[in-house]
PDB file of C-alpha atoms in Angstrom:
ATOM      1  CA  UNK A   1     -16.069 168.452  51.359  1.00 50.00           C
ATOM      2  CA  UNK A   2     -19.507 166.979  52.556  1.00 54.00           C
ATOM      3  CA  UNK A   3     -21.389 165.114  49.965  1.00 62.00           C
ATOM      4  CA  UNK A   4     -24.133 163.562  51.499  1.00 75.00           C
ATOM      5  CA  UNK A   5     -25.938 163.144  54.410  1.00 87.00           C
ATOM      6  CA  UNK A   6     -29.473 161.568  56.145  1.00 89.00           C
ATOM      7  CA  UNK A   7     -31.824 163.499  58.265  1.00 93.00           C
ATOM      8  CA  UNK A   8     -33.246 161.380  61.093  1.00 94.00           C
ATOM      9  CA  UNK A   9     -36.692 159.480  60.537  1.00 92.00           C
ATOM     10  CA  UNK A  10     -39.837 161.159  61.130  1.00 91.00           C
ATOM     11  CA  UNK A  11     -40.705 158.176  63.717  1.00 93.00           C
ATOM     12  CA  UNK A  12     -37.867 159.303  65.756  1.00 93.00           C
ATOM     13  CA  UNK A  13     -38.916 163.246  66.061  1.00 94.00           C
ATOM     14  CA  UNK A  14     -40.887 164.628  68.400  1.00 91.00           C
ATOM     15  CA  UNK A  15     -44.019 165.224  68.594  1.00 87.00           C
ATOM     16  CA  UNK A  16     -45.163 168.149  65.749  1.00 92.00           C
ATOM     17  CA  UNK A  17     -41.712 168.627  64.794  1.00 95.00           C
ATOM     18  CA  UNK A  18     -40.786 169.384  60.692  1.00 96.00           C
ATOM     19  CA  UNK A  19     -37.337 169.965  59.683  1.00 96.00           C
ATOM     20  CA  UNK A  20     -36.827 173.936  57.899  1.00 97.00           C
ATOM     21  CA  UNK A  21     -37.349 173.300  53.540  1.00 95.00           C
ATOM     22  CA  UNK A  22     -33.614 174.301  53.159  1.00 93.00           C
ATOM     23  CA  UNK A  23     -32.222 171.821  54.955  1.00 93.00           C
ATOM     24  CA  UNK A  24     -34.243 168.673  53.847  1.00 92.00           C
ATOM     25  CA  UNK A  25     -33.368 170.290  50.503  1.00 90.00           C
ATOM     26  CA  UNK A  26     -29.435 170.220  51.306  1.00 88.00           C
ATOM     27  CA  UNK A  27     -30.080 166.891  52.608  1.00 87.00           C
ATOM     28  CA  UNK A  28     -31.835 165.109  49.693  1.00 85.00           C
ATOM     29  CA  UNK A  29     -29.574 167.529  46.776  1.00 82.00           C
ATOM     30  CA  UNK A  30     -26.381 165.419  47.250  1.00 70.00           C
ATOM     31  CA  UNK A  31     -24.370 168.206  46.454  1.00 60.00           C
ATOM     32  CA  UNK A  32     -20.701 169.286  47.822  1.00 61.00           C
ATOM     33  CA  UNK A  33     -21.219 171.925  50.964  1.00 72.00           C
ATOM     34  CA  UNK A  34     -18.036 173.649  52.576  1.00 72.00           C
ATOM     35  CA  UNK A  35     -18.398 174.688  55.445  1.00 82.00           C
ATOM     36  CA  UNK A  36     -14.982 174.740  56.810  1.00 80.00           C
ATOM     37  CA  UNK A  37     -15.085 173.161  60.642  1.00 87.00           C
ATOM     38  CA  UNK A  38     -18.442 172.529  60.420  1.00 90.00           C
ATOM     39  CA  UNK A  39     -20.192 169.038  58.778  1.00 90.00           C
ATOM     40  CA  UNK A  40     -23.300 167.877  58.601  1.00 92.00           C
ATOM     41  CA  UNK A  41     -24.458 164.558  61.071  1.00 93.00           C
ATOM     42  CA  UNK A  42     -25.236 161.754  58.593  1.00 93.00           C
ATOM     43  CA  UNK A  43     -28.372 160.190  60.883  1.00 94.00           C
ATOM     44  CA  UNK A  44     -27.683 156.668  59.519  1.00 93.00           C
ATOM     45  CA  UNK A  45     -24.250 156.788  60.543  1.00 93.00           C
ATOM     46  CA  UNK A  46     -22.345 156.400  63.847  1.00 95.00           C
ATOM     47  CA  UNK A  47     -21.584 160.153  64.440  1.00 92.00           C
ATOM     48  CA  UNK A  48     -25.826 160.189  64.092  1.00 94.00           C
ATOM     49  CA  UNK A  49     -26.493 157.681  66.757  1.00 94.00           C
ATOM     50  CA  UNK A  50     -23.570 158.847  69.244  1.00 93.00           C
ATOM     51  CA  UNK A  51     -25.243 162.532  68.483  1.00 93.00           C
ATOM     52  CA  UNK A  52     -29.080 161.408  68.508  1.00 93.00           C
ATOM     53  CA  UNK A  53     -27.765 159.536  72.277  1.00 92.00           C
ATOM     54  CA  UNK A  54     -26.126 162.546  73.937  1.00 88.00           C
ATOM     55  CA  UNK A  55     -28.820 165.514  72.437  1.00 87.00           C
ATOM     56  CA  UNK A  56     -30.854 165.802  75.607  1.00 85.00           C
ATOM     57  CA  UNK A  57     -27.688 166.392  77.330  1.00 81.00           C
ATOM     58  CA  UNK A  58     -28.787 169.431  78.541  1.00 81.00           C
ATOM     59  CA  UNK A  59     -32.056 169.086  79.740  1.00 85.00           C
ATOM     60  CA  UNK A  60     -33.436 169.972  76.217  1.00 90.00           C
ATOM     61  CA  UNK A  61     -35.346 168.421  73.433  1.00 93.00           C
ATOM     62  CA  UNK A  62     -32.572 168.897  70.585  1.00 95.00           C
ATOM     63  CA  UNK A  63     -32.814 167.245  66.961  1.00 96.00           C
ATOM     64  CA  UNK A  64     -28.479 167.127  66.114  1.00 96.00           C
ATOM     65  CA  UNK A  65     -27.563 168.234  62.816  1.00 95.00           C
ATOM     66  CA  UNK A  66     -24.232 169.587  62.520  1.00 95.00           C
ATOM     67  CA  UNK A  67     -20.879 169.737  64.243  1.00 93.00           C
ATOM     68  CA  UNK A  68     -18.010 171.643  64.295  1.00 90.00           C
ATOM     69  CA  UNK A  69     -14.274 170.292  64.746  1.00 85.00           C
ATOM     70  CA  UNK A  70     -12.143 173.159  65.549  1.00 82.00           C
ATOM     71  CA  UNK A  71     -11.570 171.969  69.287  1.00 78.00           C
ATOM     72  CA  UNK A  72     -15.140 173.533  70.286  1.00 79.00           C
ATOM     73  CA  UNK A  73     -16.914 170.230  70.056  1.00 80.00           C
ATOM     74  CA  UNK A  74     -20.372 172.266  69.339  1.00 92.00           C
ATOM     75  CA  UNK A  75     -22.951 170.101  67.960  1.00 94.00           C
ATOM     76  CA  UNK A  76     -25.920 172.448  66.267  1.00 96.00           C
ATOM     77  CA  UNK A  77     -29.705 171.374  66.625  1.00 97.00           C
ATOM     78  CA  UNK A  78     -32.780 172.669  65.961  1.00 97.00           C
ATOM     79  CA  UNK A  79     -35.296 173.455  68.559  1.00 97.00           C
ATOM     80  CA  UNK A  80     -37.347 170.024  69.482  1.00 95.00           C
ATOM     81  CA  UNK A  81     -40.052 171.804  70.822  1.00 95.00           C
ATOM     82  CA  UNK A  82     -40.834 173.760  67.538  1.00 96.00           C
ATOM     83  CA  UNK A  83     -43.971 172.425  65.177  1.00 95.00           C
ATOM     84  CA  UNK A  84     -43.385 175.626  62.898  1.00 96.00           C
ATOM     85  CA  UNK A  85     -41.124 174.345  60.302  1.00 96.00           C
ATOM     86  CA  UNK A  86     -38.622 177.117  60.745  1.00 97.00           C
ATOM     87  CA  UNK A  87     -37.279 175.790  64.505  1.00 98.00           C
ATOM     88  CA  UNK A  88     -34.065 178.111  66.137  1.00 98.00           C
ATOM     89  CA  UNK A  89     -31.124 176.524  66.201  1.00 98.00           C
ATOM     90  CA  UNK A  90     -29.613 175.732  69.390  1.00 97.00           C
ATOM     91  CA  UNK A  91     -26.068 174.856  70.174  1.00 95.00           C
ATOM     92  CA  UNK A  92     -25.483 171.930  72.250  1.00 91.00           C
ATOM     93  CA  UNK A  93     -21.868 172.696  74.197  1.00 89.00           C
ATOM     94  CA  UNK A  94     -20.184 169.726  75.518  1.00 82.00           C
ATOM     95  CA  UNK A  95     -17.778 171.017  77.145  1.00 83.00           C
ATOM     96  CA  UNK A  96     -17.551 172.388  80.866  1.00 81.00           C
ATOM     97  CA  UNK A  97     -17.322 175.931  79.647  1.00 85.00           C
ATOM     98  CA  UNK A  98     -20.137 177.552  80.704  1.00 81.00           C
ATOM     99  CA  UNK A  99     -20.775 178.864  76.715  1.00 86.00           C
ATOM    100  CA  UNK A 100     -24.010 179.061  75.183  1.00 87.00           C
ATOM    101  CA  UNK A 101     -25.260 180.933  71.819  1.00 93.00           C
ATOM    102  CA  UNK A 102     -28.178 180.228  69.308  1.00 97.00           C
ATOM    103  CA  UNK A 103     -29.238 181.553  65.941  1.00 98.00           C
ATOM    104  CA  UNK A 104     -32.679 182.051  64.906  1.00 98.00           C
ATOM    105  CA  UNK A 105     -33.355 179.887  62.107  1.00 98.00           C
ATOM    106  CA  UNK A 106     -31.296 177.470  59.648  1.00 97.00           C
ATOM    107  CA  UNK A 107     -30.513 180.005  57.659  1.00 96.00           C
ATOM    108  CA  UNK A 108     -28.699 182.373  60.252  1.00 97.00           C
ATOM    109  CA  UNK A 109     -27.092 179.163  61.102  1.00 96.00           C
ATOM    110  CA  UNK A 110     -25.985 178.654  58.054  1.00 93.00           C
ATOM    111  CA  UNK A 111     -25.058 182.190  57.150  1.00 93.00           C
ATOM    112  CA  UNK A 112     -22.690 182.150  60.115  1.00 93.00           C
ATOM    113  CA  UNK A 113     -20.927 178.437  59.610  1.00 91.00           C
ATOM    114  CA  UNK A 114     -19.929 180.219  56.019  1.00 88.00           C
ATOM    115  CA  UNK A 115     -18.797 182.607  57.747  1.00 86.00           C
ATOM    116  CA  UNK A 116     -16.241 180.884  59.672  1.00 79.00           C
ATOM    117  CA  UNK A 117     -14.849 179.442  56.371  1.00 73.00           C
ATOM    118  CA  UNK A 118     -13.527 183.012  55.223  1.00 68.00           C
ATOM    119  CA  UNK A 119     -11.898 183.663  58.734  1.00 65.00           C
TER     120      UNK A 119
END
């Protein structure tokens, strides 16, 4: 169980990017989150720099927040490119396997990692 994590500093976003209320309000509560494979990237931590280093892996301007051990590798981001406040979250697949899926928000995000706990 996750206790705590750090978002990355402001300095370090792009451009007009803000982080969606709910999570900067995960991030700052402290509290124990289950979410099965999935855990949250603690910016201040090695997992947050190896994550910050590889997000434009892609060709995209990802912020990494999340990642999944299960054997997938996935790491979730939100949209760089987004100034809205409520950026889609795109999944950064390291892998060779051609896969690619997205959710709309945090909160389908996080709808669907508590999801996979119940499978």
């Amino acid at each position: 169980m996750q206790i705590a994590f750090s978002s990355y500093d402001p300095d370090m976003l792009p451009g007009e990017f803000r982080y969606p209320a709910a999570y900067v309000k995960l991030s700052r509560s402290g509290g124990q989150l289950f979410l099965g494979p999935w855990w949250f990237i603690d910016a201040n931590s090695k997992a947050g720099a190896l994550a910050w280093s590889v997000r434009n892996h892609d060709g995209r301007n990802l912020i990494p927040f999340a990642k999944v051990d299960d054997g997938r590798g996935d790491v979730a981001c939100f949209d760089g490119n987004d100034s809205s406040g409520n950026p889609a979250v795109l999944i950064l697949v390291l892998d060779e396997s051609g896969r690619s899926y997205s959710y709309s928000d945090f909160s389908a995000w996080l709808a669907a990692a508590s999801a996979e706990v119940l499978r």
